[in-house]
Amino acid sequence: MNIVFLGAPGSGKGTQAQKLATNRGLFHLSTGDLLRTAVKNGSPLGQKIRQYLDAGNLVPDDVIIGLIEEQADAGNLSNGFILDGFPRSQAQAEGLDRMLTKHHMHIDHVVLISVDDSVIRQRLLRRAELEGRSDDNEATITHRLKVYRNQTEPLVTYYRDRGLLRTIDGDQTPDDVFAALSAVLRNGTTA
Ligand code: AP5
Ligand code: MG
C-alpha cells in the first residue's frame, strides 16, 4: 500500500505515519527528517538547507525531488511507502507522478489530517518547550501555516480530482486519529 500524508505543520503527520509504518511494515519517508539529518551532518548542502528550515520556507523543489528520486532508485519505495511531508507543491506532486510512473507504482490513498490552526499553534509551542526544534516559535509557525495555505493546500484539490483524497479529523487523541485512519484505509472513502 502506498500512502501520502497531507496536512498542515503540526497536524500529526509524523506521529501517525510512524505508527502506521510500524503497524503495516511500510517504509516511512519524512522529508523533514531527511532534511534535519542533512543539516546535522553539516555538509555544504546542509548549511544551505538550514536557512530554509529555520525560516519556515520550502526547500527548492529540485532538491526535494532529487532526495525522493534517490530513495526510489535505491528501491526503498518498492514494498509500500508512506510519504510524510512530500509532496508540498504542485511541482513536487507532478514530479512524484512522473517518478511513480517510471517505477510502475501508484498512490493508493492521500490522507488529509485536518486540524484547526489554533490547535496547531498550541501543539507546536508545546513541542518547542520539549524539543526545541528551530522552527517551532510563534513567528515561524505563523509563516509555516501561510506557506502551507499558499503552496501545499492546493494539492487537496489536485488529489480530490483524482479520487484519492481521504480526510480525517486530526483533533482527537492520537489513538482516535489512528482508528479513523485505519477506517479510511479499510473503506477507501473519498472525501
Ligand atoms: P516537516 O518536518 O515536514 O514539518 P511540518 O510539516 O512543519 O510538520 P511537523 O513535523 O511540525 O508536524 P507533523 O504534521 O509531522 O506533526 P507531528 O506528528 O510532528 O518540515 C519542516 C521543514 O522542512 C519545512 O518547513 C521545510 O522548510 C522543509 N521541508 C520538509 N519537507 C519539504 C518538502 N517536501 N518541500 C520543501 N521543503 C520541505 O505532531 C506535532 C506535535 O503535536 C508533536 O509534538 C506531537 O507529539 C503532537 N501531536 C501529534 N498528534 C497529536 C494529537 N492527536 N493530539 C495532540 N498532540 C498531538
Ligand atoms: Mg513531521
Tab-separated table of N, CA and C and ligand atoms in Angstrom, residues 7-17 30-33 35-36 49 52-61 64 68 84-89 92 113 115 119-120 123-124 126-128 130-131 133 135-136 140 144 147-148 170-175 177, ligand 1:
chain	number	residue	atom	x	y	z
A	7	GLY	N	-1.214	17.610	5.225
A	7	GLY	CA	-1.714	18.274	6.430
A	7	GLY	C	-0.769	19.379	6.836
A	8	ALA	N	-1.317	20.347	7.550
A	8	ALA	CA	-0.533	21.499	7.975
A	8	ALA	C	0.588	21.058	8.909
A	9	PRO	N	1.571	21.939	9.126
A	9	PRO	CA	2.590	21.650	10.130
A	9	PRO	C	1.915	21.377	11.470
A	10	GLY	N	2.348	20.336	12.157
A	10	GLY	CA	1.779	20.042	13.470
A	10	GLY	C	0.452	19.313	13.443
A	11	SER	N	-0.021	18.912	12.261
A	11	SER	CA	-1.314	18.231	12.190
A	11	SER	C	-1.217	16.786	12.684
A	12	GLY	N	0.009	16.276	12.795
A	12	GLY	CA	0.176	14.912	13.304
A	12	GLY	C	0.624	13.918	12.245
A	13	LYS	N	1.151	14.429	11.127
A	13	LYS	CA	1.594	13.535	10.049
A	13	LYS	C	2.662	12.565	10.544
A	14	GLY	N	3.674	13.095	11.203
A	14	GLY	CA	4.791	12.266	11.661
A	14	GLY	C	4.343	11.223	12.666
A	15	THR	N	3.514	11.643	13.615
A	15	THR	CA	3.024	10.737	14.659
A	15	THR	C	2.268	9.567	14.041
A	16	GLN	N	1.359	9.882	13.131
A	16	GLN	CA	0.524	8.833	12.538
A	16	GLN	C	1.318	7.981	11.543
A	17	ALA	N	2.216	8.620	10.805
A	17	ALA	CA	2.992	7.883	9.799
A	17	ALA	C	3.870	6.831	10.477
A	30	SER	N	9.985	10.709	5.678
A	30	SER	CA	9.688	12.088	6.076
A	30	SER	C	10.752	13.004	5.495
A	31	THR	N	10.340	13.883	4.592
A	31	THR	CA	11.338	14.785	4.004
A	31	THR	C	11.896	15.722	5.077
A	32	GLY	N	11.056	16.131	6.039
A	32	GLY	CA	11.543	16.992	7.125
A	32	GLY	C	12.662	16.308	7.902
A	33	ASP	N	12.475	15.024	8.229
A	33	ASP	CA	13.510	14.288	8.975
A	33	ASP	C	14.793	14.168	8.140
A	35	LEU	N	15.817	16.166	5.850
A	35	LEU	CA	16.459	17.489	5.758
A	35	LEU	C	17.147	17.842	7.075
A	36	ARG	N	16.490	17.541	8.203
A	36	ARG	CA	17.122	17.841	9.508
A	36	ARG	C	18.396	17.029	9.687
A	49	ILE	N	20.410	24.236	3.384
A	49	ILE	CA	19.074	23.764	3.761
A	49	ILE	C	18.637	24.387	5.077
A	52	TYR	N	16.509	27.522	4.924
A	52	TYR	CA	15.099	27.342	4.565
A	52	TYR	C	14.300	26.837	5.770
A	53	LEU	N	14.836	25.831	6.450
A	53	LEU	CA	14.128	25.248	7.596
A	53	LEU	C	13.899	26.288	8.679
A	54	ASP	N	14.952	27.012	9.018
A	54	ASP	CA	14.834	27.989	10.105
A	54	ASP	C	13.821	29.079	9.769
A	55	ALA	N	13.717	29.424	8.485
A	55	ALA	CA	12.781	30.476	8.079
A	55	ALA	C	11.369	29.928	7.867
A	56	GLY	N	11.235	28.604	7.811
A	56	GLY	CA	9.924	28.010	7.551
A	56	GLY	C	9.529	28.073	6.086
A	57	ASN	N	10.521	28.233	5.221
A	57	ASN	CA	10.248	28.246	3.779
A	57	ASN	C	10.486	26.871	3.182
A	58	LEU	N	9.856	26.607	2.046
A	58	LEU	CA	10.079	25.331	1.385
A	58	LEU	C	11.474	25.294	0.767
A	59	VAL	N	12.141	24.173	0.943
A	59	VAL	CA	13.410	23.918	0.258
A	59	VAL	C	13.078	23.777	-1.237
A	60	PRO	N	13.958	24.259	-2.134
A	60	PRO	CA	13.612	24.228	-3.570
A	60	PRO	C	13.186	22.841	-4.074
A	61	ASP	N	12.222	22.856	-4.982
A	61	ASP	CA	11.628	21.619	-5.477
A	61	ASP	C	12.666	20.653	-6.051
A	64	ILE	N	14.372	18.647	-3.345
A	64	ILE	CA	13.471	17.677	-2.716
A	64	ILE	C	13.178	16.515	-3.660
A	68	ILE	N	13.918	12.385	-3.126
A	68	ILE	CA	12.932	11.304	-3.252
A	68	ILE	C	13.354	10.334	-4.360
A	84	ASP	N	5.552	11.450	4.095
A	84	ASP	CA	5.142	12.356	5.178
A	84	ASP	C	5.846	13.697	4.946
A	85	GLY	N	5.056	14.675	4.484
A	85	GLY	CA	5.651	15.995	4.222
A	85	GLY	C	6.103	16.177	2.784
A	86	PHE	N	5.738	15.287	1.925
A	86	PHE	CA	6.013	15.355	0.489
A	86	PHE	C	4.861	14.674	-0.229
A	87	PRO	N	4.355	15.212	-1.320
A	87	PRO	CA	4.712	16.483	-1.946
A	87	PRO	C	4.101	17.671	-1.203
A	88	ARG	N	4.678	18.838	-1.432
A	88	ARG	CA	4.267	20.054	-0.745
A	88	ARG	C	4.034	21.202	-1.709
A	89	SER	N	4.116	20.923	-2.994
A	89	SER	CA	3.851	21.946	-4.013
A	89	SER	C	3.369	21.220	-5.265
A	92	GLN	N	6.129	19.452	-7.022
A	92	GLN	CA	6.523	18.196	-6.364
A	92	GLN	C	5.517	17.089	-6.646
A	113	ILE	N	-4.931	15.140	7.073
A	113	ILE	CA	-5.202	15.226	8.513
A	113	ILE	C	-5.587	16.672	8.807
A	115	VAL	N	-6.750	19.782	11.067
A	115	VAL	CA	-6.677	20.340	12.428
A	115	VAL	C	-6.714	21.868	12.333
A	119	VAL	N	-5.259	25.013	17.340
A	119	VAL	CA	-4.786	23.780	17.991
A	119	VAL	C	-3.332	23.524	17.582
A	120	ILE	N	-3.049	23.766	16.313
A	120	ILE	CA	-1.696	23.566	15.805
A	120	ILE	C	-0.692	24.450	16.542
A	123	ARG	N	0.042	23.041	19.938
A	123	ARG	CA	0.879	21.833	19.872
A	123	ARG	C	2.343	22.189	19.617
A	124	LEU	N	2.544	23.078	18.662
A	124	LEU	CA	3.932	23.352	18.264
A	124	LEU	C	4.663	24.179	19.323
A	126	ARG	N	4.102	23.910	22.454
A	126	ARG	CA	4.391	22.927	23.492
A	126	ARG	C	5.630	22.107	23.104
A	127	ARG	N	5.674	21.697	21.835
A	127	ARG	CA	6.834	20.931	21.384
A	127	ARG	C	8.104	21.769	21.483
A	128	ALA	N	7.968	23.083	21.266
A	128	ALA	CA	9.133	23.975	21.378
A	128	ALA	C	9.745	23.858	22.773
A	130	LEU	N	9.500	21.253	24.742
A	130	LEU	CA	10.005	19.896	24.977
A	130	LEU	C	11.247	19.581	24.151
A	131	GLU	N	11.227	19.995	22.866
A	131	GLU	CA	12.276	19.528	21.947
A	131	GLU	C	13.139	20.647	21.379
A	133	ARG	N	12.765	22.477	18.560
A	133	ARG	CA	13.011	22.487	17.110
A	133	ARG	C	13.119	23.930	16.652
A	135	ASP	N	12.319	25.654	14.194
A	135	ASP	CA	11.226	26.362	13.517
A	135	ASP	C	9.943	26.382	14.343
A	136	ASP	N	9.996	25.920	15.583
A	136	ASP	CA	8.811	25.966	16.453
A	136	ASP	C	8.835	27.217	17.330
A	140	THR	N	7.716	31.833	13.216
A	140	THR	CA	7.954	30.834	12.165
A	140	THR	C	6.746	29.912	12.006
A	144	ARG	N	4.960	29.239	8.564
A	144	ARG	CA	4.790	27.877	8.035
A	144	ARG	C	3.327	27.626	7.668
A	147	VAL	N	2.689	29.386	4.390
A	147	VAL	CA	3.297	28.621	3.284
A	147	VAL	C	2.427	27.406	2.965
A	148	TYR	N	1.923	26.761	3.998
A	148	TYR	CA	1.039	25.605	3.781
A	148	TYR	C	-0.191	26.015	2.968
A	170	GLY	N	-8.060	15.374	12.694
A	170	GLY	CA	-6.818	15.197	13.455
A	170	GLY	C	-6.873	15.755	14.858
A	171	ASP	N	-8.021	16.355	15.220
A	171	ASP	CA	-8.132	16.956	16.564
A	171	ASP	C	-8.825	15.987	17.520
A	172	GLN	N	-8.178	14.868	17.724
A	172	GLN	CA	-8.634	13.837	18.657
A	172	GLN	C	-7.356	13.258	19.262
A	173	THR	N	-7.500	12.350	20.205
A	173	THR	CA	-6.287	11.736	20.767
A	173	THR	C	-5.566	10.994	19.637
A	174	PRO	N	-4.254	10.838	19.742
A	174	PRO	CA	-3.518	10.109	18.701
A	174	PRO	C	-4.118	8.722	18.408
A	175	ASP	N	-4.593	8.033	19.433
A	175	ASP	CA	-5.188	6.707	19.206
A	175	ASP	C	-6.483	6.806	18.412
A	177	VAL	N	-7.232	9.243	16.306
A	177	VAL	CA	-6.858	9.607	14.935
A	177	VAL	C	-6.427	8.345	14.188
B	1	AP5	P1	8.389	18.971	8.400
B	1	AP5	O1	9.384	18.303	9.228
B	1	AP5	O2	7.601	18.189	7.444
B	1	AP5	O3	7.462	19.767	9.390
B	1	AP5	P2	5.962	20.253	9.291
B	1	AP5	O4	5.198	19.964	8.089
B	1	AP5	O5	6.075	21.678	9.678
B	1	AP5	O6	5.243	19.363	10.308
B	1	AP5	P3	5.677	18.885	11.708
B	1	AP5	O7	6.701	17.829	11.593
B	1	AP5	O8	5.927	20.056	12.580
B	1	AP5	O9	4.279	18.265	12.163
B	1	AP5	P4	3.595	16.881	11.816
B	1	AP5	O10	2.398	17.110	10.963
B	1	AP5	O11	4.576	15.858	11.385
B	1	AP5	O12	3.040	16.549	13.255
B	1	AP5	P5	3.724	15.725	14.445
B	1	AP5	O13	3.265	14.334	14.393
B	1	AP5	O14	5.163	16.003	14.485
B	1	AP5	O15	9.071	20.163	7.593
B	1	AP5	C1	9.952	21.066	8.204
B	1	AP5	C2	10.591	21.967	7.164
B	1	AP5	O16	11.350	21.176	6.261
B	1	AP5	C3	9.633	22.754	6.276
B	1	AP5	O17	9.227	23.975	6.879
B	1	AP5	C4	10.504	22.991	5.049
B	1	AP5	O18	11.440	24.002	5.292
B	1	AP5	C5	11.253	21.684	4.929
B	1	AP5	N1	10.553	20.674	4.113
B	1	AP5	C6	10.068	19.470	4.532
B	1	AP5	N2	9.506	18.804	3.511
B	1	AP5	C7	9.626	19.607	2.424
B	1	AP5	C8	9.207	19.486	1.076
B	1	AP5	N3	8.548	18.399	0.628
B	1	AP5	N4	9.485	20.510	0.240
B	1	AP5	C9	10.152	21.599	0.646
B	1	AP5	N5	10.569	21.791	1.919
B	1	AP5	C10	10.300	20.795	2.796
B	1	AP5	O19	2.973	16.422	15.692
B	1	AP5	C11	3.268	17.748	16.073
B	1	AP5	C12	3.216	17.843	17.614
B	1	AP5	O20	1.897	17.565	18.058
B	1	AP5	C13	4.116	16.816	18.321
B	1	AP5	O21	4.625	17.377	19.482
B	1	AP5	C14	3.168	15.649	18.627
B	1	AP5	O22	3.559	14.927	19.742
B	1	AP5	C15	1.854	16.400	18.862
B	1	AP5	N6	0.684	15.613	18.434
B	1	AP5	C16	0.579	14.800	17.337
B	1	AP5	N7	-0.649	14.277	17.230
B	1	AP5	C17	-1.371	14.767	18.274
B	1	AP5	C18	-2.721	14.599	18.696
B	1	AP5	N8	-3.584	13.817	18.030
B	1	AP5	N9	-3.134	15.268	19.810
B	1	AP5	C19	-2.256	16.070	20.496
B	1	AP5	N10	-0.961	16.259	20.142
B	1	AP5	C20	-0.513	15.627	19.032
